[in-house]
Coordinates of C-alpha atoms in Angstrom, one line a residue:
Chain A
M7 CA 103.6 157.2 29.6
A8 CA 104.5 160.2 30.7
R9 CA 102.2 162.5 31.7
A10 CA 102.2 166.4 32.6
H11 CA 100.1 166.8 35.9
P12 CA 98.2 169.3 36.1
N13 CA 98.9 171.4 38.8
G14 CA 102.6 170.5 40.2
P15 CA 103.9 167.2 42.2
K16 CA 102.4 164.7 44.1
P17 CA 101.7 166.4 47.2
T18 CA 103.1 165.0 50.3
Q19 CA 100.7 166.4 53.2
I20 CA 97.8 164.4 54.1
T21 CA 94.3 166.8 54.3
A22 CA 90.8 165.5 54.9
G23 CA 90.3 165.4 51.2
R24 CA 93.3 163.2 50.2
I25 CA 91.7 160.3 53.1
G26 CA 88.2 160.8 51.3
L27 CA 90.3 160.0 47.7
Y28 CA 91.8 157.2 48.9
S29 CA 89.0 155.9 50.7
F30 CA 86.7 156.6 47.7
L31 CA 89.5 154.5 45.4
F32 CA 89.7 151.9 47.8
V33 CA 86.0 151.1 48.5
A34 CA 85.6 151.5 44.3
A35 CA 88.5 148.6 44.2
L36 CA 86.8 146.6 46.5
F37 CA 83.5 146.9 44.3
F38 CA 85.4 145.6 41.2
M39 CA 87.6 142.9 42.4
L40 CA 85.1 141.6 44.8
P41 CA 83.2 138.9 41.6
L42 CA 86.9 137.8 40.2
Y43 CA 87.7 137.2 43.9
T44 CA 84.7 135.1 45.2
M45 CA 84.8 133.6 41.6
I46 CA 88.0 132.2 42.4
V47 CA 87.8 130.9 46.1
T48 CA 84.9 129.5 45.0
S49 CA 85.4 127.8 42.2
L50 CA 88.8 125.9 45.1
K51 CA 86.1 125.1 47.6
T52 CA 84.0 121.8 47.4
M53 CA 80.5 121.7 47.4
D54 CA 80.0 121.0 50.9
E55 CA 82.5 124.3 51.9
I56 CA 80.0 125.6 49.8
R57 CA 76.6 125.3 51.4
L58 CA 78.4 126.7 54.3
G59 CA 77.3 130.0 52.3
Q60 CA 80.2 131.7 53.4
I61 CA 80.7 133.2 49.8
F62 CA 83.5 135.4 50.7
A63 CA 85.9 132.7 53.1
L64 CA 89.1 131.5 51.7
P65 CA 88.7 127.6 50.6
A66 CA 90.2 125.3 54.2
K67 CA 92.0 124.1 51.6
L68 CA 93.0 124.5 47.8
D69 CA 90.8 121.5 45.3
F70 CA 91.8 121.6 42.5
S71 CA 89.1 119.1 41.1
A72 CA 86.4 121.7 40.4
W73 CA 88.6 122.9 37.6
V74 CA 89.4 119.5 36.0
T75 CA 85.5 119.2 36.0
A76 CA 85.1 122.1 34.5
W77 CA 87.8 121.8 31.6
S78 CA 86.9 117.9 30.7
G79 CA 84.2 116.8 32.3
A80 CA 81.0 118.8 33.1
C81 CA 77.7 118.7 31.6
M82 CA 75.7 120.1 29.0
G83 CA 72.9 119.1 29.2
S84 CA 73.6 115.0 28.7
V85 CA 76.8 115.2 27.7
C86 CA 79.8 115.1 29.6
V87 CA 82.6 116.2 28.2
G88 CA 83.5 119.6 29.6
I89 CA 84.1 123.3 28.6
R90 CA 87.6 121.9 26.5
S91 CA 85.3 121.1 23.4
G92 CA 84.3 124.9 23.6
F93 CA 87.8 126.8 24.1
W94 CA 89.3 124.6 20.7
N95 CA 85.7 125.5 18.6
S96 CA 86.7 129.2 20.3
V97 CA 89.6 129.5 18.9
A98 CA 88.9 128.2 15.7
I99 CA 86.3 130.1 15.3
T100 CA 87.9 133.4 16.6
V101 CA 91.3 132.8 14.7
P102 CA 90.3 133.3 10.9
S103 CA 87.4 135.7 11.6
V104 CA 89.5 137.9 13.2
A105 CA 92.5 137.6 10.4
L106 CA 90.1 137.4 7.5
S107 CA 87.9 140.8 9.0
V108 CA 91.3 142.9 9.6
L109 CA 92.5 142.0 6.4
I110 CA 89.2 143.1 4.4
G111 CA 88.7 145.9 7.0
A112 CA 92.4 147.0 6.2
I113 CA 91.5 147.1 2.5
N114 CA 88.8 148.8 2.5
G115 CA 89.7 151.1 4.7
Y116 CA 92.8 152.2 1.9
A117 CA 90.7 151.6 -0.6
L118 CA 87.8 154.4 0.6
S119 CA 90.1 156.8 2.1
L120 CA 93.2 157.2 -0.6
W121 CA 91.6 155.8 -3.6
R122 CA 88.0 156.9 -2.8
P123 CA 86.4 155.4 -6.0
R124 CA 82.8 155.8 -7.3
G125 CA 80.1 155.6 -4.5
A126 CA 83.0 155.2 -1.8
N127 CA 80.5 157.2 0.3
V128 CA 77.3 155.5 -0.4
L129 CA 79.0 152.2 0.7
F130 CA 80.8 154.0 3.7
A131 CA 77.3 155.1 4.7
L132 CA 75.6 151.7 4.9
L133 CA 78.2 150.1 6.4
M134 CA 77.7 152.4 9.3
A135 CA 74.2 152.3 9.2
G136 CA 74.7 148.3 9.2
G137 CA 76.9 148.6 12.3
L138 CA 74.3 150.6 14.1
I139 CA 71.1 148.3 13.5
P140 CA 70.2 145.7 15.8
Y141 CA 71.3 142.2 14.3
Q142 CA 68.2 140.7 15.1
I143 CA 66.5 142.1 12.2
F144 CA 69.0 140.2 9.8
L145 CA 69.0 137.0 11.6
Y146 CA 66.2 134.7 9.7
P147 CA 66.9 136.1 6.0
M148 CA 70.8 135.4 7.2
V149 CA 69.9 131.6 8.6
R150 CA 67.8 130.8 5.4
T151 CA 70.6 131.7 2.9
M152 CA 73.6 130.3 4.7
A153 CA 71.2 127.1 4.9
T154 CA 70.5 127.4 1.1
V155 CA 74.1 127.6 0.7
G156 CA 75.1 125.1 2.9
L157 CA 77.2 126.5 5.2
Y158 CA 74.8 126.8 8.1
N159 CA 75.6 125.3 11.3
S160 CA 79.2 125.1 10.3
L161 CA 82.5 126.8 11.1
A162 CA 82.9 128.1 7.9
G163 CA 79.2 129.7 8.2
I164 CA 80.0 131.4 11.8
I165 CA 83.5 132.7 10.6
I166 CA 82.1 134.5 7.4
V167 CA 79.2 135.7 10.1
H168 CA 81.6 137.3 12.0
V169 CA 83.6 138.8 9.0
I170 CA 80.2 140.5 8.0
F171 CA 79.3 141.7 11.2
G172 CA 83.4 142.9 11.6
L173 CA 82.9 145.2 8.8
P174 CA 81.5 148.1 9.7
L175 CA 83.7 148.6 12.9
V176 CA 87.0 147.2 11.7
T177 CA 86.0 149.4 8.4
L178 CA 85.8 152.7 10.4
L179 CA 88.7 152.4 12.1
F180 CA 91.2 152.2 9.4
R181 CA 90.0 154.5 7.3
N182 CA 90.1 157.0 9.9
Y183 CA 93.6 155.9 9.9
F184 CA 94.4 156.1 6.8
V185 CA 93.1 159.4 6.1
S186 CA 95.9 160.9 8.1
V187 CA 98.4 159.5 5.6
P188 CA 99.7 162.1 3.4
E189 CA 98.1 161.5 0.0
E190 CA 101.4 162.3 -1.4
L191 CA 103.0 159.2 -0.7
C192 CA 100.6 157.6 -2.6
K193 CA 101.1 159.2 -5.0
A194 CA 104.5 159.1 -5.6
A195 CA 104.5 155.5 -5.3
R196 CA 102.2 155.7 -8.4
V197 CA 104.6 158.4 -10.1
D198 CA 106.9 154.9 -9.8
G199 CA 104.8 152.5 -11.6
A200 CA 103.3 150.5 -8.3
G201 CA 100.0 149.8 -8.4
F202 CA 96.7 149.9 -5.9
W203 CA 97.8 146.1 -4.6
R204 CA 101.7 147.0 -4.5
I205 CA 100.8 150.1 -2.9
F206 CA 98.6 148.7 -0.3
F207 CA 100.4 145.2 0.7
E208 CA 104.3 147.2 0.3
I209 CA 103.7 150.8 1.9
M210 CA 100.8 150.9 3.7
L211 CA 100.0 148.0 5.7
P212 CA 103.2 147.8 6.8
L213 CA 102.4 151.6 8.1
A214 CA 99.4 150.6 9.7
V215 CA 100.7 148.1 12.1
P216 CA 100.1 149.8 15.3
M217 CA 96.6 150.0 14.0
V218 CA 96.5 146.2 12.6
V219 CA 97.2 145.5 16.9
V220 CA 94.6 147.5 18.1
V221 CA 92.0 146.5 15.6
S222 CA 92.7 142.7 16.5
M223 CA 93.0 142.9 19.8
L224 CA 89.5 144.8 19.7
Q225 CA 88.2 142.1 17.1
F226 CA 89.4 139.1 18.9
T227 CA 88.2 140.3 22.3
G228 CA 84.5 140.6 20.8
I229 CA 84.1 137.5 18.9
W230 CA 85.9 135.8 21.7
N231 CA 83.1 137.1 24.0
D232 CA 80.5 136.6 21.6
F233 CA 77.1 134.8 22.4
L234 CA 74.0 135.5 20.1
L235 CA 75.9 134.7 16.8
G236 CA 77.6 132.0 17.6
L237 CA 73.9 130.1 19.6
V238 CA 72.4 130.8 16.3
F239 CA 74.8 130.0 13.5
A240 CA 78.0 127.5 14.8
G241 CA 76.1 124.5 14.6
R242 CA 75.5 121.9 17.5
D243 CA 79.2 120.6 17.1
N244 CA 80.8 124.6 16.8
L245 CA 79.4 125.8 19.8
P246 CA 82.4 128.5 21.5
M247 CA 82.6 128.9 24.8
T248 CA 80.1 131.6 25.9
V249 CA 77.3 129.2 24.9
Q250 CA 78.7 125.8 26.2
L251 CA 79.4 128.3 29.3
N252 CA 75.8 128.8 29.7
N253 CA 74.7 125.4 29.3
I254 CA 76.7 124.1 31.6
V255 CA 75.6 126.9 34.2
N256 CA 72.1 127.2 33.3
T257 CA 70.8 124.0 32.2
T258 CA 72.0 121.2 35.1
M259 CA 69.5 119.6 36.8
G260 CA 69.3 118.8 40.3
E261 CA 71.9 120.8 42.3
R262 CA 74.1 122.8 40.9
N263 CA 77.8 122.4 41.0
Y264 CA 78.5 126.2 41.8
N265 CA 82.3 125.3 42.1
V266 CA 82.6 123.8 38.4
N267 CA 80.4 126.4 37.5
M268 CA 83.0 129.0 38.7
A269 CA 86.0 127.4 37.5
A270 CA 84.0 127.2 34.0
T271 CA 83.2 130.7 34.2
I272 CA 87.1 131.7 34.6
L273 CA 88.2 129.4 31.7
T274 CA 86.2 131.2 29.6
A275 CA 87.1 135.1 30.3
V276 CA 91.0 133.7 30.8
V277 CA 91.9 134.3 27.2
P278 CA 90.3 138.3 26.9
L279 CA 91.8 138.9 29.8
A280 CA 95.0 137.6 28.8
I281 CA 95.1 140.3 26.3
Y282 CA 94.3 142.7 28.1
F283 CA 96.1 142.1 31.1
L284 CA 99.5 141.2 28.5
S285 CA 99.0 144.2 26.5
G286 CA 96.5 147.0 28.6
R287 CA 98.2 149.9 27.0
W288 CA 97.2 148.8 23.7
F289 CA 93.9 147.9 24.7
V290 CA 93.3 151.4 26.5
R291 CA 94.3 152.6 23.2
G292 CA 92.1 150.5 21.2
I293 CA 89.2 151.6 22.9
A294 CA 90.2 155.0 23.3
A295 CA 90.3 155.3 19.6
G296 CA 87.3 153.3 18.6
A297 CA 85.4 155.1 21.3
V298 CA 85.8 158.9 20.4
K299 CA 86.0 158.4 16.6
G300 CA 82.7 155.8 16.4
Chain B
M2 CA 91.3 165.2 -4.4
P3 CA 90.3 161.9 -6.0
M4 CA 92.6 159.9 -8.5
K5 CA 91.6 159.2 -12.5
R6 CA 88.5 157.5 -13.0
K7 CA 90.8 154.5 -15.0
S8 CA 93.0 153.7 -12.5
N9 CA 90.4 153.1 -10.0
L10 CA 89.3 150.0 -11.2
S11 CA 91.6 147.7 -8.5
A12 CA 89.6 149.9 -6.5
T13 CA 86.7 149.6 -7.3
L14 CA 86.7 145.4 -7.5
A15 CA 89.0 145.6 -3.9
L16 CA 85.5 146.5 -2.3
L17 CA 83.2 144.5 -4.2
P18 CA 82.8 141.8 -1.4
T19 CA 81.9 145.1 0.8
W20 CA 79.4 146.3 -1.8
L21 CA 77.7 142.4 -1.9
V22 CA 78.0 142.6 2.3
A23 CA 76.3 145.9 2.7
V24 CA 73.7 145.4 0.2
V25 CA 73.0 141.4 -0.1
V26 CA 73.5 141.4 4.0
F27 CA 72.5 144.8 5.5
I28 CA 69.6 145.9 3.0
G29 CA 68.4 142.7 1.4
T30 CA 68.1 140.8 4.7
M31 CA 66.6 143.7 6.6
A32 CA 64.0 144.3 3.8
W33 CA 63.3 140.6 3.8
S34 CA 62.4 140.9 7.2
I35 CA 60.5 144.0 7.3
R36 CA 58.5 141.8 4.3
L37 CA 57.5 139.0 6.7
S38 CA 56.3 141.0 9.6
F39 CA 53.7 142.3 7.3
T40 CA 52.4 138.5 6.4
N41 CA 50.8 135.4 8.9
S42 CA 54.2 133.4 9.1
T43 CA 54.7 131.4 11.8
I44 CA 57.0 128.7 11.9
F45 CA 57.9 128.9 7.8
P46 CA 57.4 131.9 6.1
S47 CA 54.2 133.0 4.4
S48 CA 52.8 135.3 1.6
T49 CA 49.7 135.6 2.9
Y50 CA 49.9 139.9 3.6
V51 CA 48.0 140.7 7.0
G52 CA 48.7 144.2 7.0
L53 CA 49.6 145.5 10.7
A54 CA 48.0 142.8 12.4
Q55 CA 51.2 141.4 14.0
Y56 CA 52.1 144.9 15.1
A57 CA 49.0 145.6 16.5
K58 CA 49.7 141.9 18.3
L59 CA 52.9 142.9 19.0
F60 CA 52.0 145.7 21.2
A61 CA 49.0 144.1 22.8
S62 CA 51.3 141.5 23.6
A63 CA 52.1 142.2 27.6
K64 CA 55.4 140.8 27.6
W65 CA 56.6 142.9 24.8
L66 CA 55.6 146.2 26.4
A67 CA 56.9 144.7 29.5
S68 CA 60.3 144.1 27.6
L69 CA 60.0 147.7 26.3
H70 CA 59.9 149.2 29.7
N71 CA 62.5 146.9 31.1
V72 CA 64.8 148.1 28.5
L73 CA 64.2 151.4 29.1
I74 CA 64.9 151.2 32.5
F75 CA 68.0 149.3 32.3
G76 CA 69.2 151.2 29.5
I77 CA 68.8 155.2 31.6
L78 CA 70.4 153.2 34.3
Y79 CA 73.3 151.6 32.9
V80 CA 74.5 154.2 30.7
G81 CA 73.9 157.1 33.5
G82 CA 75.5 154.7 36.2
C83 CA 78.4 154.0 34.2
L84 CA 78.8 157.7 33.2
F85 CA 78.7 158.6 36.6
L86 CA 80.8 156.1 38.3
G87 CA 83.4 156.2 35.1
F88 CA 83.5 160.2 35.1
L89 CA 83.9 160.1 39.0
L90 CA 86.7 157.2 39.0
A91 CA 88.8 159.0 36.2
A92 CA 89.1 162.3 38.5
A93 CA 89.8 160.4 41.1
L94 CA 92.7 159.0 39.1
D95 CA 93.3 162.1 38.0
R96 CA 94.4 163.3 41.2
K97 CA 98.0 162.3 41.0
I98 CA 97.4 159.6 43.3
R99 CA 99.5 156.7 44.4
F100 CA 99.3 152.8 42.1
E101 CA 97.3 154.5 39.2
S102 CA 98.0 152.2 36.7
A103 CA 96.9 149.5 39.1
L104 CA 93.5 150.9 39.6
R105 CA 93.5 151.7 36.4
T106 CA 93.5 147.9 35.4
I107 CA 91.4 146.6 38.3
F108 CA 88.5 149.4 37.0
L109 CA 89.0 147.9 33.6
Y110 CA 89.7 144.6 33.7
P111 CA 85.5 143.3 33.5
Y112 CA 84.8 145.7 30.2
A113 CA 87.4 142.7 28.9
M114 CA 85.1 139.9 29.7
S115 CA 81.6 138.7 28.1
F116 CA 78.3 140.0 29.2
V117 CA 77.7 136.1 29.9
V118 CA 80.6 135.6 32.2
T119 CA 79.9 139.1 33.9
G120 CA 76.1 137.9 34.3
L121 CA 77.0 134.0 35.7
I122 CA 79.2 136.0 38.3
W123 CA 76.9 138.6 39.5
Q124 CA 74.1 135.6 39.4
W125 CA 76.6 133.8 41.9
M126 CA 76.6 136.9 43.9
L127 CA 73.6 137.8 44.3
N128 CA 72.2 134.2 45.1
P129 CA 70.3 134.2 48.7
T130 CA 71.1 131.2 49.7
L131 CA 74.7 130.9 49.2
G132 CA 75.4 134.3 47.9
I133 CA 76.3 137.9 49.6
Q134 CA 73.1 137.6 51.9
A135 CA 73.6 134.8 53.0
S136 CA 77.1 135.5 54.3
V137 CA 76.0 139.1 55.7
R138 CA 73.5 136.9 58.1
A139 CA 76.2 134.9 59.2
L140 CA 77.9 137.8 60.4
G141 CA 74.8 138.5 62.5
W142 CA 72.4 140.6 60.8
E143 CA 70.0 138.2 60.2
S144 CA 67.3 140.6 58.4
F145 CA 69.6 141.8 55.7
V146 CA 68.2 141.2 52.5
L147 CA 70.0 141.5 49.2
D148 CA 67.6 138.9 46.7
W149 CA 67.9 141.1 43.8
V150 CA 67.9 138.5 41.0
V151 CA 65.2 136.6 42.5
N152 CA 63.0 139.7 43.7
R153 CA 60.5 140.6 40.8
D154 CA 60.9 144.7 41.6
M155 CA 64.2 144.4 41.6
A156 CA 65.7 141.9 39.4
I157 CA 66.4 144.5 36.8
Y158 CA 68.6 146.9 39.0
A159 CA 70.5 143.5 39.7
L160 CA 71.1 143.3 35.6
V161 CA 71.5 147.3 36.3
L162 CA 74.4 146.4 38.5
A163 CA 76.2 143.8 37.0
G164 CA 76.0 146.3 33.7
V165 CA 77.8 149.2 35.5
W166 CA 80.1 146.7 36.7
Q167 CA 81.3 145.9 33.6
G168 CA 81.2 149.2 31.3
A169 CA 82.3 151.7 33.9
G170 CA 85.9 151.1 33.0
L171 CA 85.1 152.2 29.8
V172 CA 83.9 155.7 30.4
M173 CA 87.0 156.1 32.5
V174 CA 89.3 155.5 30.2
I175 CA 88.1 157.2 28.0
A176 CA 87.3 160.4 30.5
L177 CA 91.1 159.8 31.6
A178 CA 92.2 160.3 28.4
G179 CA 90.0 163.6 27.7
M180 CA 91.1 164.9 31.5
R181 CA 94.9 164.8 30.1
G182 CA 94.3 166.5 27.2
I183 CA 93.3 169.4 29.1
E184 CA 96.1 172.4 29.7
A185 CA 98.0 172.6 32.5
E186 CA 97.1 176.6 31.9
Q187 CA 93.8 176.4 32.9
W188 CA 94.3 174.4 35.8
K189 CA 96.5 176.9 37.3
A190 CA 94.4 179.8 36.3
A191 CA 91.6 178.4 38.3
R192 CA 93.8 177.8 41.6
I193 CA 94.8 181.2 41.5
D194 CA 91.1 181.8 41.3
G195 CA 90.7 180.1 44.4
I196 CA 88.5 177.8 42.8
P197 CA 87.5 175.0 44.7
V198 CA 88.7 171.4 43.1
W199 CA 85.6 169.6 42.9
R200 CA 84.2 172.8 41.0
I201 CA 87.0 173.0 38.9
Y202 CA 85.9 169.0 37.9
V203 CA 82.1 170.4 37.2
S204 CA 82.4 173.9 35.7
I205 CA 85.7 173.5 33.9
I206 CA 86.6 170.0 33.2
L207 CA 83.2 168.2 32.6
P208 CA 81.9 170.5 30.4
Q209 CA 85.4 170.0 27.9
L210 CA 85.0 166.2 27.9
G211 CA 81.5 166.5 26.4
P212 CA 82.4 165.2 23.0
A213 CA 84.4 162.4 24.6
L214 CA 81.7 161.7 27.3
A215 CA 78.8 161.9 24.2
A216 CA 81.1 159.5 22.3
A217 CA 81.2 156.6 25.3
G218 CA 77.3 157.1 26.1
M219 CA 76.5 156.6 22.3
L220 CA 78.9 153.5 22.6
L221 CA 77.1 152.0 25.9
A222 CA 73.5 152.8 24.1
M223 CA 74.4 151.2 21.1
G224 CA 74.6 147.9 23.0
V225 CA 71.6 148.7 25.2
I226 CA 69.4 147.8 22.3
K227 CA 71.3 144.7 21.4
T228 CA 71.0 143.6 25.4
Y229 CA 70.7 139.6 25.1
D230 CA 73.4 137.8 26.8
I231 CA 73.7 139.2 30.2
V232 CA 70.1 138.4 30.8
V233 CA 69.7 135.0 29.5
A234 CA 72.7 134.5 31.6
M235 CA 71.9 136.5 34.6
T236 CA 68.2 135.7 35.0
N237 CA 66.7 134.3 31.7
G238 CA 64.1 136.9 31.7
G239 CA 62.8 136.3 34.9
P240 CA 60.8 136.4 37.6
G241 CA 58.0 136.3 35.6
S242 CA 58.9 138.6 32.7
A243 CA 60.8 141.3 35.1
T244 CA 64.1 141.4 33.3
E245 CA 62.3 140.2 29.5
V246 CA 64.1 142.8 27.3
P247 CA 63.4 143.7 23.3
A248 CA 66.4 141.5 21.9
K249 CA 65.4 138.2 23.8
F250 CA 61.6 138.5 22.7
I251 CA 62.4 138.7 19.4
M252 CA 65.4 135.4 20.1
D253 CA 62.5 133.6 21.7
N254 CA 59.9 134.1 19.0
L255 CA 62.3 133.8 15.9
F256 CA 63.9 130.5 17.0
G257 CA 61.9 129.1 19.8
R258 CA 58.3 129.4 19.6
Q259 CA 58.7 129.9 16.3
N260 CA 56.6 133.0 15.9
L261 CA 58.3 134.4 12.7
G262 CA 55.8 137.1 11.7
L263 CA 55.9 138.9 15.3
A264 CA 59.1 138.4 15.8
T265 CA 60.2 140.3 12.8
A266 CA 57.4 142.5 13.5
G267 CA 59.4 143.6 16.9
A268 CA 63.2 143.5 15.1
T269 CA 61.4 146.5 12.6
V270 CA 60.2 148.1 15.9
L271 CA 63.8 148.1 17.0
V272 CA 65.1 149.1 14.1
L273 CA 63.0 152.1 14.0
G274 CA 63.8 152.9 17.5
V275 CA 67.3 153.0 16.6
I276 CA 66.8 155.5 13.7
M277 CA 64.7 158.0 15.6
A278 CA 67.9 157.7 18.2
V279 CA 70.4 157.9 15.9
A280 CA 68.9 160.7 13.2
P281 CA 68.5 163.5 15.6
F282 CA 72.8 163.2 15.6
R283 CA 73.8 162.5 12.3
Y284 CA 71.1 165.5 11.5
A285 CA 73.2 168.1 13.7
M286 CA 76.7 166.7 12.4
Y287 CA 75.5 167.1 8.9
V288 CA 74.2 170.7 9.5
R289 CA 77.5 171.4 11.6
S290 CA 80.1 170.0 8.9
K291 CA 77.5 172.3 6.2
A292 CA 78.4 175.0 8.1
K293 CA 82.1 174.3 8.3
G294 CA 82.3 174.0 5.3
A295 CA 80.7 176.8 3.5
S296 CA 82.2 179.3 6.3

């Protein structure tokens, strides 16, 4: 990103102010990096080494066995299959949830901003209110309803729940995006005989690709990182990684295997971190857009 | 300018699923929960109305009062801490420094991680027997104490520390984006007048970032009332009820203690809290948009 410097080029001379500035940034960077560093070195140590209580020391020799255990042997209660199953559960939950919520959100945003059917404003206000209200008030009746229709504790059930709770944010972002599309574009297409769906799929959706990317990233990290909804709705066989991780770390009996715990923690954070590192610019743009407009 | 009514049929149909969600899920389940809060439901829903008895019980519960107290402390320090540190980081990054993009990455990466992961990392670092405390003592400072997660008086601040670590980067990104949008002319004018840099940030930049920072603060504040994961992962409400929060209180009573009436009463109080917090903002925006429309 090219940027205009507020007052001239980078200064070259060293002043007390510059030293202070860099010291602050250095200390801040340490504070932000320390937990990640600690997790990585802990995961590579043996339990004997961890018992020495030198949390910041580098491991004497690299020992990857904790990673293997975390992935395929760590215990959640009495079951010792590692966090592997949770990883695939999280994939199975997140991918369809993101795809569905982005598609429905894009349709909503398009219909609300460019067509404005009767009641559009009421619907939008209802969605925004739904997005602000704490989940706890919806949970029990939703569990009961899901159980009645046979979706409670199922993969389809948790996906539907994620799509429902994702709708307010996704709709808001797409609506704000489509509002800036000139209405003439829509009108011209209608004169040419295109209908609601054709305009959407052939003109508006291709036009909204940048927003689709940004929203998908926000939704992906949000759903991957979810704990509460997965805990309540997914059921034993579909528990996402975050819930399994908490079970591994916080319910084990006897001495805790800190190295395994830390390896499992890193594994749980790897996917959102990879998204962030590989597409940092989009991530930042998405956050800035979502935050300022939300 | 809306299009003709007839051709709006497809648009109306396309929005039908969302209407269903809004009416059935958002309004329907909320009404259901609120109704339950006026009954004596325990493990199963009951239709015996008991008026405000559940609310009376709720506010007589020491745990609920502690959770309100905790979430207030956590909320103020977490939002305030994120705004303060985030603004400071953005201002520092704005000073034409080297390695800007690397530093920006370092400050923001925690935001990509879940609250569960954040809670577990800090629980590990603050573990008194093996964490930072043990390391510092091993260096020779024998009386060093950093036992926040197991100390009743400090546990809530351990949550704040982890929360600020996770959320400050978000504020930094938003504030930095805002700073880059401020015109160079203002900088030149202020520099010519000989105003020191820190004064420019406080008196000229900060006021212009007001709306962006308010949005960031709002976003963080919305998360505060939902605070659940980080508590479960880091302290599980303890020691005692030192880090109990309303969202966790409700979840425990909903699914653990089978205390439906009490849980839904708590959830209703939370919703009222959100409405009271958001309503003034919404009203101000409504008034402003009216005024704009009239002029």
